[in-house]
XYZ file of N, CA, C and O in Angstrom:
292
model
N -11.298 -29.949 94.243
C -9.860 -30.132 94.183
C -9.237 -28.946 93.465
O -9.718 -28.517 92.433
N -8.159 -28.437 94.003
C -7.481 -27.300 93.390
C -6.686 -27.749 92.176
O -6.364 -28.917 92.021
N -6.353 -26.778 91.335
C -5.560 -27.050 90.151
C -4.080 -27.093 90.478
O -3.652 -26.843 91.606
N -3.291 -27.393 89.457
C -1.845 -27.423 89.646
C -1.145 -27.176 88.325
O -1.742 -27.277 87.255
N 0.122 -26.838 88.432
C 0.991 -26.637 87.282
C 2.055 -27.721 87.344
O 2.654 -27.946 88.400
N 2.298 -28.394 86.232
C 3.309 -29.444 86.195
C 4.703 -28.840 86.068
O 4.912 -27.879 85.331
N 5.650 -29.398 86.798
C 7.060 -29.039 86.668
C 7.675 -30.088 85.756
O 7.639 -31.282 86.062
N 8.211 -29.652 84.625
C 8.692 -30.594 83.611
C 10.195 -30.473 83.428
O 10.721 -29.370 83.255
N 10.893 -31.591 83.470
C 12.319 -31.647 83.155
C 12.422 -31.875 81.650
O 12.134 -32.971 81.155
N 12.787 -30.831 80.917
C 12.813 -30.919 79.454
C 13.949 -31.798 78.930
O 13.870 -32.288 77.805
N 14.984 -32.026 79.729
C 16.068 -32.904 79.275
C 15.658 -34.368 79.343
O 16.143 -35.183 78.568
N 14.757 -34.693 80.265
C 14.294 -36.073 80.433
C 12.868 -36.288 79.917
O 12.381 -37.416 79.903
N 12.189 -35.186 79.565
C 10.786 -35.249 79.140
C 9.897 -35.942 80.174
O 9.077 -36.793 79.838
N 10.084 -35.541 81.435
C 9.293 -36.124 82.514
C 8.753 -35.033 83.435
O 9.349 -33.972 83.576
N 7.631 -35.336 84.043
C 7.073 -34.451 85.060
C 7.756 -34.794 86.375
O 7.738 -35.951 86.806
N 8.378 -33.782 86.987
C 9.129 -34.027 88.217
C 8.385 -33.571 89.466
O 8.825 -33.830 90.572
N 7.263 -32.889 89.280
C 6.485 -32.428 90.418
C 5.352 -31.541 89.960
O 5.146 -31.337 88.757
N 4.630 -31.016 90.922
C 3.533 -30.090 90.632
C 3.555 -28.950 91.639
O 4.096 -29.086 92.739
N 2.950 -27.842 91.235
C 2.784 -26.684 92.117
C 1.287 -26.449 92.237
O 0.609 -26.235 91.228
N 0.771 -26.517 93.445
C -0.655 -26.308 93.672
C -1.040 -24.863 93.436
O -0.324 -23.942 93.840
N -2.157 -24.662 92.753
C -2.646 -23.313 92.453
C -4.120 -23.251 92.815
O -4.619 -24.114 93.526
N -4.816 -22.277 92.282
C -6.260 -22.183 92.467
C -6.984 -22.996 91.407
O -6.371 -23.732 90.633
N -8.285 -22.829 91.356
C -9.113 -23.582 90.418
C -9.018 -23.008 89.008
O -9.052 -21.802 88.827
N -8.940 -23.863 88.025
C -8.955 -23.506 86.603
C -7.840 -22.520 86.217
O -8.098 -21.376 85.882
N -6.599 -23.001 86.272
C -5.478 -22.175 85.815
C -5.712 -21.868 84.342
O -5.927 -22.765 83.531
N -5.721 -20.578 83.998
C -6.066 -20.220 82.625
C -4.968 -19.475 81.875
O -4.968 -19.485 80.652
N -4.047 -18.824 82.573
C -2.970 -18.093 81.920
C -1.721 -18.138 82.785
O -1.817 -18.156 84.015
N -0.566 -18.119 82.131
C 0.723 -18.057 82.817
C 1.523 -16.905 82.231
O 1.599 -16.768 81.012
N 2.120 -16.090 83.106
C 2.907 -14.943 82.674
C 4.138 -14.837 83.561
O 4.029 -14.941 84.784
N 5.309 -14.628 82.944
C 6.522 -14.391 83.717
C 6.632 -12.917 84.053
O 6.364 -12.048 83.222
N 7.057 -12.628 85.280
C 7.331 -11.270 85.727
C 8.587 -11.335 86.581
O 8.532 -11.720 87.760
N 9.735 -11.016 85.978
C 11.004 -11.146 86.696
C 11.269 -12.602 87.016
O 11.234 -13.457 86.138
N 11.485 -12.916 88.298
C 11.722 -14.301 88.710
C 10.446 -14.978 89.191
O 10.496 -16.041 89.790
N 9.308 -14.345 88.931
C 8.023 -14.920 89.329
C 7.234 -15.403 88.124
O 7.347 -14.843 87.033
N 6.450 -16.437 88.349
C 5.481 -16.912 87.372
C 4.106 -16.601 87.955
O 3.817 -16.986 89.093
N 3.285 -15.875 87.212
C 1.938 -15.545 87.668
C 0.959 -16.489 86.992
O 0.962 -16.628 85.771
N 0.134 -17.147 87.787
C -0.856 -18.086 87.266
C -2.245 -17.565 87.604
O -2.602 -17.464 88.781
N -3.011 -17.190 86.570
C -4.377 -16.734 86.827
C -5.273 -17.952 87.022
O -5.190 -18.925 86.284
N -6.067 -17.891 88.053
C -6.972 -18.991 88.412
C -8.394 -18.481 88.266
O -8.963 -17.901 89.191
N -8.953 -18.666 87.072
C -10.255 -18.073 86.776
C -11.380 -18.656 87.619
O -12.352 -17.971 87.892
N -11.267 -19.874 88.053
C -12.305 -20.484 88.877
C -12.254 -20.057 90.326
O -13.228 -20.192 91.063
N -11.097 -19.524 90.754
C -10.939 -19.058 92.127
C -10.997 -17.547 92.238
O -11.112 -17.015 93.331
N -10.836 -16.869 91.107
C -10.759 -15.417 91.141
C -9.481 -14.934 91.779
O -9.467 -13.943 92.497
N -8.380 -15.666 91.536
C -7.102 -15.333 92.153
C -5.960 -15.411 91.144
O -6.117 -15.965 90.056
N -4.830 -14.850 91.549
C -3.576 -15.003 90.809
C -2.558 -15.571 91.786
O -2.321 -14.988 92.855
N -1.978 -16.728 91.459
C -0.934 -17.322 92.281
C 0.407 -16.772 91.823
O 0.714 -16.792 90.634
N 1.201 -16.258 92.756
C 2.544 -15.752 92.464
C 3.528 -16.846 92.864
O 3.619 -17.212 94.035
N 4.239 -17.371 91.865
C 5.137 -18.509 92.089
C 6.573 -18.054 91.909
O 6.931 -17.486 90.874
N 7.417 -18.281 92.915
C 8.841 -17.987 92.823
C 9.480 -19.088 91.974
O 9.395 -20.268 92.320
N 10.097 -18.715 90.848
C 10.635 -19.724 89.933
C 11.925 -20.358 90.447
O 12.349 -21.386 89.930
N 12.546 -19.776 91.476
C 13.736 -20.398 92.070
C 13.352 -21.493 93.055
O 13.916 -22.580 93.040
N 12.369 -21.212 93.910
C 11.960 -22.191 94.921
C 10.816 -23.081 94.443
O 10.524 -24.101 95.068
N 10.139 -22.676 93.350
C 8.974 -23.390 92.814
C 7.857 -23.504 93.854
O 7.167 -24.502 93.955
N 7.690 -22.422 94.617
C 6.662 -22.350 95.646
C 5.766 -21.142 95.401
O 6.236 -20.098 94.924
N 4.494 -21.279 95.747
C 3.587 -20.139 95.708
C 3.953 -19.238 96.884
O 3.942 -19.680 98.033
N 4.323 -17.985 96.590
C 4.726 -17.064 97.648
C 3.570 -16.209 98.140
O 3.602 -15.704 99.253
N 2.563 -16.038 97.309
C 1.355 -15.337 97.734
C 0.248 -15.571 96.715
O 0.509 -15.965 95.580
N -0.952 -15.300 97.137
C -2.120 -15.415 96.275
C -2.873 -14.093 96.333
O -3.179 -13.598 97.419
N -3.118 -13.518 95.164
C -3.802 -12.232 95.071
C -5.255 -12.479 94.665
O -5.509 -13.151 93.664
N -6.182 -11.945 95.440
C -7.604 -12.090 95.137
C -8.007 -11.006 94.144
O -7.847 -9.825 94.420
N -8.536 -11.404 92.990
C -8.966 -10.433 91.983
C -10.428 -10.048 92.143
O -10.864 -9.045 91.592
N -11.188 -10.877 92.846
C -12.608 -10.616 93.003
C -13.448 -11.048 91.808
O -14.647 -10.873 91.789
N -12.796 -11.635 90.792
C -13.508 -12.079 89.592
C -13.408 -13.590 89.458
O -12.324 -14.142 89.414
N -14.553 -14.246 89.398
C -14.596 -15.697 89.204
C -15.329 -16.007 87.910
O -16.326 -15.382 87.588
N -14.827 -17.000 87.209
C -15.474 -17.465 85.991
C -16.186 -18.762 86.315
O -15.624 -19.669 86.931
N -17.430 -18.863 85.916
C -18.199 -20.086 86.124
C -18.069 -20.928 84.857
O -18.567 -20.523 83.801
N -17.383 -22.081 84.929
C -17.028 -22.815 83.713
C -18.187 -23.286 82.848
O -18.057 -23.348 81.643
N -19.312 -23.593 83.428
C -20.396 -24.127 82.617
C -21.314 -23.048 82.064
O -22.068 -23.281 81.152
N -21.218 -21.834 82.622
C -22.065 -20.756 82.113
C -21.289 -19.801 81.226
O -21.874 -19.075 80.442
N -19.939 -19.813 81.379
C -19.113 -18.896 80.599
C -19.217 -17.461 81.085
O -18.794 -16.539 80.414
N -19.763 -17.272 82.285
C -19.956 -15.918 82.808
C -19.040 -15.656 83.995
O -18.698 -16.569 84.740
N -18.679 -14.392 84.148
C -17.914 -13.982 85.314
C -18.881 -13.696 86.437
O -19.870 -13.005 86.252
N -18.599 -14.280 87.600
C -19.494 -14.095 88.755
C -19.002 -12.976 89.650
O -17.871 -12.679 89.727
């Protein structure tokens, strides 16, 4: 099962939806109007448009982290 990022309404303190990403989301970084989500288990970075809350592309980094070994594959 792929990972996801929760969309939170801070005025209501509720989760209003999710954005599907790759496996093991490990870092989030803003770049302009995009949110970049590194997916260490997939070896990818999901580029999320913060206006539409949709993944607009996925960049393959070629690096995967194996969660139980702690090693990059």
